[in-house]
Coordinates of C-alpha atoms (C1' of nucleotides) in Angstrom, one line a residue:
Chain A
X1 CA 130.1 88.7 -30.1
X2 CA 127.0 90.8 -31.0
X3 CA 124.5 89.3 -28.6
X4 CA 121.9 91.8 -29.6
X5 CA 119.3 90.4 -27.3
X6 CA 116.4 91.0 -29.7
X7 CA 114.4 87.9 -30.4
X8 CA 116.0 85.6 -32.9
X9 CA 114.2 85.8 -36.2
X10 CA 114.7 84.2 -39.6
X11 CA 115.5 87.6 -41.0
X12 CA 118.2 88.3 -38.5
X13 CA 119.7 84.9 -39.2
X14 CA 119.7 85.6 -42.9
X15 CA 121.5 88.9 -42.4
X16 CA 124.1 87.3 -40.3
X17 CA 124.6 84.5 -42.7
X18 CA 125.0 86.9 -45.6
X19 CA 127.7 88.6 -43.7
X20 CA 129.5 85.4 -42.7
X21 CA 129.3 84.2 -46.3
X22 CA 130.6 87.5 -47.6
X23 CA 133.6 87.3 -45.2
X24 CA 134.5 83.6 -45.4
X25 CA 133.0 82.4 -48.7
X26 CA 130.8 79.3 -49.2
X27 CA 133.6 76.8 -48.7
X28 CA 134.6 78.1 -45.2
X29 CA 131.3 79.5 -43.8
X30 CA 129.8 77.2 -41.1
X31 CA 126.6 77.4 -39.3
X32 CA 128.6 77.6 -36.1
X33 CA 130.1 80.8 -37.4
X34 CA 126.6 82.2 -38.1
X35 CA 125.5 81.2 -34.6
X36 CA 128.6 82.8 -33.1
X37 CA 128.0 86.1 -35.0
X38 CA 124.5 86.2 -33.5
X39 CA 125.7 85.2 -30.0
X40 CA 123.5 82.1 -29.9
X41 CA 124.1 78.4 -30.0
X42 CA 124.0 76.7 -33.4
X43 CA 121.0 74.6 -32.3
X44 CA 118.9 77.8 -32.4
X45 CA 119.8 78.3 -36.0
X46 CA 118.5 74.9 -36.8
X47 CA 115.1 75.8 -35.3
X48 CA 114.6 78.2 -38.2
X49 CA 116.4 76.4 -41.0
X50 CA 116.2 72.6 -41.3
X51 CA 119.6 72.3 -42.9
X52 CA 122.7 74.3 -43.9
X53 CA 121.7 73.9 -47.5
X54 CA 118.3 75.5 -46.8
X55 CA 120.0 78.4 -45.1
X56 CA 122.4 78.9 -48.1
X57 CA 119.4 78.7 -50.5
X58 CA 117.4 81.3 -48.5
X59 CA 120.3 83.8 -48.5
X60 CA 120.9 83.3 -52.2
X61 CA 117.2 83.7 -52.9
X62 CA 117.1 87.1 -51.1
X63 CA 120.2 88.2 -53.0
X64 CA 118.8 87.0 -56.3
X65 CA 115.4 88.6 -55.7
X66 CA 117.0 92.0 -55.4
X67 CA 118.1 91.8 -59.1
X68 CA 114.8 90.4 -60.2
X69 CA 112.9 93.3 -58.7
X70 CA 115.1 95.9 -60.5
X71 CA 114.5 94.1 -63.8
X72 CA 110.8 93.6 -63.4
X73 CA 110.5 97.4 -63.4
X74 CA 111.9 97.5 -66.8
X75 CA 109.9 94.5 -68.1
X76 CA 106.7 96.1 -66.8
X77 CA 106.9 99.7 -68.2
X78 CA 105.3 100.5 -71.6
X79 CA 108.0 102.0 -73.7
X80 CA 108.7 100.4 -77.1
X81 CA 109.5 96.7 -76.7
X82 CA 112.7 96.8 -78.6
X83 CA 114.2 99.5 -76.3
X84 CA 112.8 97.7 -73.3
X85 CA 114.4 94.4 -74.4
X86 CA 117.8 96.1 -74.9
X87 CA 117.6 97.8 -71.6
X88 CA 116.5 94.7 -69.8
X89 CA 119.4 92.6 -71.2
X90 CA 121.9 95.3 -70.5
X91 CA 120.7 95.8 -66.9
X92 CA 120.8 92.0 -66.3
X93 CA 124.4 91.9 -67.7
X94 CA 125.5 94.8 -65.6
X95 CA 123.8 93.6 -62.4
X96 CA 125.5 90.2 -62.7
X97 CA 128.8 91.7 -63.5
X98 CA 128.6 94.0 -60.6
X99 CA 127.7 91.3 -58.2
X100 CA 130.5 89.1 -59.5
X101 CA 133.0 91.9 -59.0
X102 CA 131.8 93.4 -55.7
X103 CA 130.4 90.3 -53.9
X104 CA 132.7 87.6 -55.1
X105 CA 131.9 85.3 -52.2
X106 CA 128.2 85.6 -52.4
X107 CA 128.6 85.1 -56.2
X108 CA 130.5 81.9 -55.5
X109 CA 127.7 80.7 -53.2
X110 CA 125.3 81.3 -56.1
X111 CA 127.6 79.2 -58.3
X112 CA 127.5 76.4 -55.8
X113 CA 123.7 76.4 -56.0
X114 CA 123.8 76.5 -59.8
X115 CA 125.9 73.3 -59.8
X116 CA 123.7 71.6 -57.2
X117 CA 120.6 72.4 -59.3
X118 CA 118.7 73.7 -56.3
X119 CA 115.1 74.9 -56.8
X120 CA 116.0 78.5 -55.9
X121 CA 118.2 78.9 -59.0
X122 CA 115.6 77.2 -61.2
X123 CA 112.9 79.6 -59.9
X124 CA 115.2 82.6 -60.5
X125 CA 115.7 81.5 -64.1
X126 CA 112.0 80.9 -64.5
X127 CA 111.3 84.4 -63.2
X128 CA 113.8 86.0 -65.5
X129 CA 112.5 84.2 -68.6
X130 CA 108.9 85.1 -67.6
X131 CA 109.9 88.7 -67.6
X132 CA 111.6 88.4 -71.0
X133 CA 108.5 86.6 -72.3
X134 CA 106.4 89.6 -71.2
X135 CA 108.6 92.0 -73.2
X136 CA 108.6 89.7 -76.3
X137 CA 104.8 89.2 -76.1
X138 CA 104.3 93.0 -75.9
X139 CA 106.5 93.4 -79.0
X140 CA 104.5 90.7 -80.9
X141 CA 101.2 92.3 -80.0
X142 CA 102.5 95.7 -81.1
X143 CA 103.6 94.2 -84.4
X144 CA 107.3 95.1 -83.8
X145 CA 108.4 91.5 -83.3
X146 CA 107.5 88.4 -85.3
X147 CA 107.2 85.8 -82.6
X148 CA 104.5 83.2 -83.0
X149 CA 105.6 81.6 -79.7
X150 CA 106.8 84.5 -77.4
X151 CA 107.8 82.1 -74.6
X152 CA 110.0 80.0 -76.9
X153 CA 111.5 83.2 -78.4
X154 CA 112.2 84.6 -75.0
X155 CA 114.0 81.4 -74.0
X156 CA 116.1 81.5 -77.1
X157 CA 117.1 85.1 -76.4
X158 CA 118.0 84.1 -72.8
X159 CA 120.1 81.2 -73.9
X160 CA 121.8 83.2 -76.7
X161 CA 122.8 85.8 -74.2
X162 CA 124.0 83.3 -71.6
X163 CA 127.6 84.4 -72.1
X164 CA 126.6 87.7 -70.5
X165 CA 124.7 86.4 -67.5
X166 CA 125.5 82.8 -66.8
X167 CA 127.9 82.6 -63.8
X168 CA 130.1 80.1 -65.5
X169 CA 131.2 82.9 -67.8
X170 CA 131.9 85.4 -65.0
X171 CA 135.7 85.3 -65.6
X172 CA 135.2 86.8 -69.1
X173 CA 133.1 89.8 -67.9
X174 CA 136.0 92.1 -67.3
X175 CA 137.9 91.4 -70.5
X176 CA 138.3 94.3 -72.8
X177 CA 135.9 94.0 -75.7
X178 CA 133.0 92.3 -73.9
X179 CA 130.9 95.5 -74.3
X180 CA 131.2 95.3 -78.1
X181 CA 130.5 91.5 -78.0
X182 CA 127.4 92.1 -76.0
X183 CA 126.2 94.8 -78.3
X184 CA 126.9 92.7 -81.4
X185 CA 124.9 89.7 -79.9
X186 CA 122.0 91.8 -78.8
X187 CA 121.8 93.6 -82.2
X188 CA 121.8 90.3 -84.0
X189 CA 119.0 88.9 -81.8
X190 CA 116.9 92.0 -82.1
X191 CA 117.2 91.8 -85.9
X192 CA 116.1 88.2 -85.7
X193 CA 113.1 89.1 -83.6
X194 CA 111.9 92.0 -85.8
X195 CA 108.9 91.6 -88.0
X196 CA 109.9 91.6 -91.7
Chain B
X1 CA 154.6 47.4 -69.9
X2 CA 154.6 47.8 -73.7
X3 CA 158.3 48.3 -74.3
X4 CA 157.8 48.4 -78.1
X5 CA 161.4 49.0 -78.8
X6 CA 160.8 51.2 -81.8
X7 CA 162.4 54.6 -81.6
X8 CA 160.8 57.0 -79.2
X9 CA 159.0 59.6 -81.2
X10 CA 156.9 62.6 -80.2
X11 CA 153.9 60.9 -81.9
X12 CA 154.3 57.7 -79.8
X13 CA 154.5 59.8 -76.7
X14 CA 151.3 61.7 -77.6
X15 CA 149.5 58.4 -78.2
X16 CA 150.5 57.0 -74.9
X17 CA 149.7 60.2 -73.1
X18 CA 146.2 60.2 -74.7
X19 CA 145.7 56.7 -73.4
X20 CA 146.9 57.5 -69.9
X21 CA 144.8 60.6 -69.8
X22 CA 141.8 58.6 -71.0
X23 CA 142.3 56.1 -68.2
X24 CA 143.3 58.3 -65.3
X25 CA 142.0 61.7 -66.1
X26 CA 143.9 65.0 -66.0
X27 CA 144.0 65.1 -62.2
X28 CA 145.8 61.7 -61.8
X29 CA 147.8 61.3 -64.9
X30 CA 151.5 61.8 -64.3
X31 CA 154.4 61.9 -66.8
X32 CA 155.8 58.9 -64.9
X33 CA 152.7 57.0 -65.9
X34 CA 153.3 57.9 -69.5
X35 CA 156.9 56.9 -69.3
X36 CA 155.9 53.6 -67.7
X37 CA 153.3 52.9 -70.5
X38 CA 156.1 53.4 -73.0
X39 CA 158.6 51.4 -71.1
X40 CA 161.1 54.3 -70.9
X41 CA 162.3 56.6 -68.1
X42 CA 160.4 59.8 -67.5
X43 CA 163.6 61.7 -68.4
X44 CA 163.1 60.6 -72.0
X45 CA 159.7 62.1 -72.2
X46 CA 161.2 65.4 -71.1
X47 CA 163.5 65.3 -74.1
X48 CA 160.5 65.7 -76.4
X49 CA 158.3 68.0 -74.3
X50 CA 159.7 70.7 -72.1
X51 CA 157.0 70.5 -69.4
X52 CA 154.0 68.4 -68.4
X53 CA 151.8 71.4 -69.4
X54 CA 153.3 71.3 -72.9
X55 CA 152.5 67.6 -73.2
X56 CA 148.9 68.1 -72.1
X57 CA 148.5 71.0 -74.6
X58 CA 149.9 68.9 -77.4
X59 CA 147.5 66.1 -76.7
X60 CA 144.6 68.4 -76.5
X61 CA 145.6 70.1 -79.7
X62 CA 145.6 66.9 -81.6
X63 CA 142.2 66.0 -80.1
X64 CA 140.8 69.4 -80.9
X65 CA 142.2 69.4 -84.5
X66 CA 140.2 66.3 -85.3
X67 CA 137.0 68.3 -84.8
X68 CA 138.3 71.3 -86.7
X69 CA 139.1 69.3 -89.7
X70 CA 135.6 67.7 -89.9
X71 CA 134.1 71.2 -89.6
X72 CA 136.4 72.8 -92.2
X73 CA 134.9 70.5 -94.8
X74 CA 131.5 72.0 -94.2
X75 CA 132.8 75.6 -94.1
X76 CA 134.6 75.1 -97.4
X77 CA 132.0 73.6 -99.6
X78 CA 129.8 75.7 -101.8
X79 CA 126.2 75.0 -100.9
X80 CA 123.9 77.8 -99.9
X81 CA 125.4 79.7 -96.9
X82 CA 122.4 79.4 -94.7
X83 CA 122.3 75.6 -94.9
X84 CA 126.0 75.5 -94.4
X85 CA 125.8 77.7 -91.3
X86 CA 123.1 75.5 -89.9
X87 CA 125.1 72.3 -90.7
X88 CA 128.3 73.7 -89.3
X89 CA 126.7 74.8 -86.0
X90 CA 124.9 71.5 -85.6
X91 CA 128.0 69.5 -86.4
X92 CA 130.0 71.5 -83.9
X93 CA 127.4 70.9 -81.2
X94 CA 127.2 67.2 -81.8
X95 CA 131.0 66.8 -82.0
X96 CA 131.4 68.5 -78.6
X97 CA 128.5 66.6 -77.1
X98 CA 129.9 63.3 -78.3
X99 CA 133.3 64.1 -77.0
X100 CA 132.0 65.1 -73.6
X101 CA 130.0 61.9 -73.4
X102 CA 132.4 59.4 -74.9
X103 CA 135.8 60.8 -73.7
X104 CA 134.9 62.4 -70.4
X105 CA 138.5 62.4 -69.2
X106 CA 140.0 64.0 -72.3
X107 CA 137.2 66.5 -72.2
X108 CA 138.1 67.3 -68.6
X109 CA 141.7 67.9 -69.8
X110 CA 140.3 70.3 -72.4
X111 CA 138.5 72.1 -69.6
X112 CA 141.6 72.4 -67.5
X113 CA 143.3 74.1 -70.5
X114 CA 140.3 76.4 -71.0
X115 CA 140.6 77.6 -67.4
X116 CA 144.4 78.0 -67.7
X117 CA 143.9 80.2 -70.8
X118 CA 146.5 78.2 -72.8
X119 CA 147.4 79.3 -76.3
X120 CA 146.0 76.0 -77.7
X121 CA 142.5 76.7 -76.7
X122 CA 142.8 80.3 -78.0
X123 CA 144.0 79.0 -81.3
X124 CA 141.2 76.5 -81.5
X125 CA 138.6 79.2 -80.9
X126 CA 140.3 81.5 -83.5
X127 CA 140.2 78.6 -86.0
X128 CA 136.5 78.0 -85.4
X129 CA 135.6 81.7 -85.7
X130 CA 137.7 81.9 -88.9
X131 CA 135.6 79.1 -90.4
X132 CA 132.4 80.7 -89.3
X133 CA 133.6 84.0 -90.8
X134 CA 134.2 82.3 -94.1
X135 CA 130.6 81.1 -94.2
X136 CA 129.1 84.4 -93.2
X137 CA 131.2 86.2 -95.7
X138 CA 130.1 83.8 -98.5
X139 CA 126.5 84.6 -97.4
X140 CA 127.2 88.4 -97.5
X141 CA 128.7 88.1 -101.0
X142 CA 125.8 86.0 -102.2
X143 CA 123.4 88.6 -100.9
X144 CA 121.7 86.1 -98.5
X145 CA 123.1 87.7 -95.4
X146 CA 123.2 91.4 -94.4
X147 CA 126.6 91.5 -92.7
X148 CA 128.7 94.6 -93.1
X149 CA 131.4 93.1 -90.9
X150 CA 131.4 89.3 -91.5
X151 CA 134.0 88.7 -88.8
X152 CA 132.0 90.6 -86.1
X153 CA 128.9 88.8 -87.1
X154 CA 130.6 85.4 -87.0
X155 CA 131.9 86.2 -83.5
X156 CA 128.4 87.2 -82.4
X157 CA 127.0 83.9 -83.8
X158 CA 129.7 82.0 -82.0
X159 CA 129.1 83.7 -78.7
X160 CA 125.3 83.4 -79.0
X161 CA 125.6 79.6 -79.5
X162 CA 128.1 79.2 -76.6
X163 CA 125.6 77.2 -74.6
X164 CA 126.0 74.5 -77.3
X165 CA 129.7 74.3 -77.6
X166 CA 131.4 75.9 -74.5
X167 CA 132.7 73.2 -72.2
X168 CA 131.3 74.9 -69.1
X169 CA 127.8 74.0 -70.4
X170 CA 128.6 70.4 -71.0
X171 CA 126.4 69.1 -68.1
X172 CA 123.3 70.6 -69.9
X173 CA 123.9 68.8 -73.2
X174 CA 122.1 65.6 -72.3
X175 CA 119.0 67.3 -70.8
X176 CA 115.7 66.6 -72.7
X177 CA 114.8 69.6 -74.8
X178 CA 118.3 70.8 -75.7
X179 CA 117.7 69.9 -79.3
X180 CA 114.7 72.3 -79.4
X181 CA 116.6 75.0 -77.6
X182 CA 119.4 74.6 -80.1
X183 CA 117.1 74.9 -83.1
X184 CA 115.3 77.9 -81.6
X185 CA 118.6 79.8 -81.1
X186 CA 119.9 78.9 -84.5
X187 CA 116.6 79.9 -86.2
X188 CA 116.7 83.3 -84.4
X189 CA 120.3 83.9 -85.4
X190 CA 119.8 83.0 -89.0
X191 CA 116.8 85.3 -89.2
X192 CA 118.9 88.1 -87.7
X193 CA 121.6 87.5 -90.3
X194 CA 119.3 87.4 -93.4
X195 CA 119.2 90.3 -95.7
X196 CA 115.9 92.2 -95.4
Chain C
dT1 C1' 105.4 75.8 -22.3
dG2 C1' 107.9 77.7 -26.3
dG3 C1' 112.2 78.6 -27.2
dA4 C1' 117.2 78.1 -26.3
dT5 C1' 121.0 75.1 -25.0
dG6 C1' 125.0 72.1 -25.3
dA7 C1' 126.4 67.2 -25.3
dC8 C1' 126.5 63.6 -28.6
dA9 C1' 126.9 60.4 -32.9
dG10 C1' 128.2 60.3 -37.5
dT11 C1' 130.4 62.8 -41.2
dT12 C1' 133.6 66.0 -43.2
dA13 C1' 137.7 69.0 -43.0
dT14 C1' 142.5 70.0 -41.4
dT15 C1' 147.1 68.9 -40.5
dG16 C1' 151.7 67.3 -40.8
dA17 C1' 154.7 63.4 -42.0
dA18 C1' 155.7 60.3 -45.7
dA19 C1' 155.4 59.2 -50.5
dT20 C1' 155.2 60.7 -55.1
dC21 C1' 155.9 63.8 -58.8
dT22 C1' 158.2 67.4 -61.8
dG23 C1' 162.1 69.0 -64.1
dT24 C1' 167.4 68.8 -64.3
dC25 C1' 171.6 66.9 -65.4
dA26 C1' 176.0 64.3 -65.1
dG27 C1' 177.1 60.2 -66.8
dC28 C1' 176.2 55.7 -69.3
dT29 C1' 175.5 53.0 -73.5
dG30 C1' 175.0 51.4 -78.3
Chain D
dC1 C1' 177.8 61.4 -80.0
dA2 C1' 172.8 61.3 -79.9
dG3 C1' 169.7 59.5 -77.0
dC4 C1' 168.5 57.3 -72.7
dT5 C1' 169.0 56.7 -67.8
dG6 C1' 168.3 57.3 -62.9
dA7 C1' 169.7 60.0 -58.8
dC8 C1' 168.5 64.3 -57.1
dA9 C1' 166.2 69.0 -55.1
dG10 C1' 162.2 71.2 -54.6
dA11 C1' 157.2 71.1 -55.1
dT12 C1' 153.0 68.6 -54.8
dT13 C1' 150.0 64.8 -53.4
dT14 C1' 148.5 61.2 -50.2
dC15 C1' 147.2 59.3 -46.0
dA16 C1' 146.0 58.6 -41.4
dA17 C1' 145.2 60.8 -37.1
dT18 C1' 143.0 64.7 -35.2
dA19 C1' 139.8 68.4 -35.0
dA20 C1' 135.7 70.7 -36.5
dC21 C1' 131.2 70.6 -38.3
dT22 C1' 126.2 69.1 -39.1
dG23 C1' 122.1 67.7 -37.4
dT24 C1' 119.4 65.6 -33.2
dC25 C1' 117.5 65.7 -28.9
dA26 C1' 117.0 65.3 -23.8
dT27 C1' 117.2 69.0 -20.7
dC28 C1' 116.9 73.5 -19.0
dC29 C1' 115.0 78.2 -18.1
dA30 C1' 112.0 82.4 -18.2

DNA sequence: TGGATGACAGTTATTGAAATCTGTCAGCTG
DNA sequence: CAGCTGACAGATTTCAATAACTGTCATCCA
């Protein structure tokens, strides 16, 4: 099909896989499809990724990392922690919502991994909570937040906002009124975090 | 099988259906099975319930109402609102968790209805948030909580605790550490609710 | 000789025919 | 006559045969 006779690299395979996944979805996409899209035999794909699951994970990791990077910018700046927290949560919500809407098939792939409890999703979650912890800790140090254990507080905030980022709630993200629900939850959490 | 030749009542059909559902699960249970269990023809079942979906909904409603009643006792007493809120949330969590563990098939039926967006689940959720609103309002009136809009605050609390009662999170309810997560979230929410 | 290939074994998905199920209703029965 | 029955049409599910896929590896080529 596109026998672009460059050398076959892991990166090129990931790109092709993402495309195939986007077109066919996780249930129908096969590694034979990926090989066909690259104009090689499927044996060559297995030289770079031990299993189909590993390939799926690698694609999802790349996809997830793009969100993480955008967020880490917010987590790392030095504005007031409360505003940063609000921004970070809102950006996370909107990123997930956009991905669910625009890339439904890749989002479905992400969901498959979530159910399979793969390491990639675990690492993604760990990364996100680490970023949140950083914000909460900054707030605690600045005296804005009362958080004796910033990591535990960050996890609580992450769990409490699950409705707005956990893939199993994706079908509720386009309902009218979610915006208000989101704001109400974040307001409540921020008040709970503030120093007396 | 058990042709208990009493008159065929909606109640008896519901009991039989619950049993069939418990044994076969929502995917395999048929109304022919229900009829067989009652020793009648399936046409008789259709005299009492217009469709299979209606039957499923009615069974789930009964099942859900049992939890609601236990909770309404807590919502209605007149202890301090903060303790009541904590009790209510914990009882809800434990009831859902117990049902998911002990009645996996009926729980799966509940999940089917959740996805189908049936009225029964909507009513159940409305009932629960109404109970929560009652508690929050009591707290606002007593001056314990700062909640200008008790209903909105109750919804926020309900959404923020979704991880501990929404069926799509059921698989996480037996993980070690959920207890602590639950406590951390509830503590944070209660602090957010308290009057300054 | 490093990388690609395609045939192969074992497993999983697809297909279409047969069986079962849902929902209706004319007629039976007590 | 109120309530139950069982035959029926159309939709859905099951099942077994067939096809496709995953992962391996002896072989090939540049």
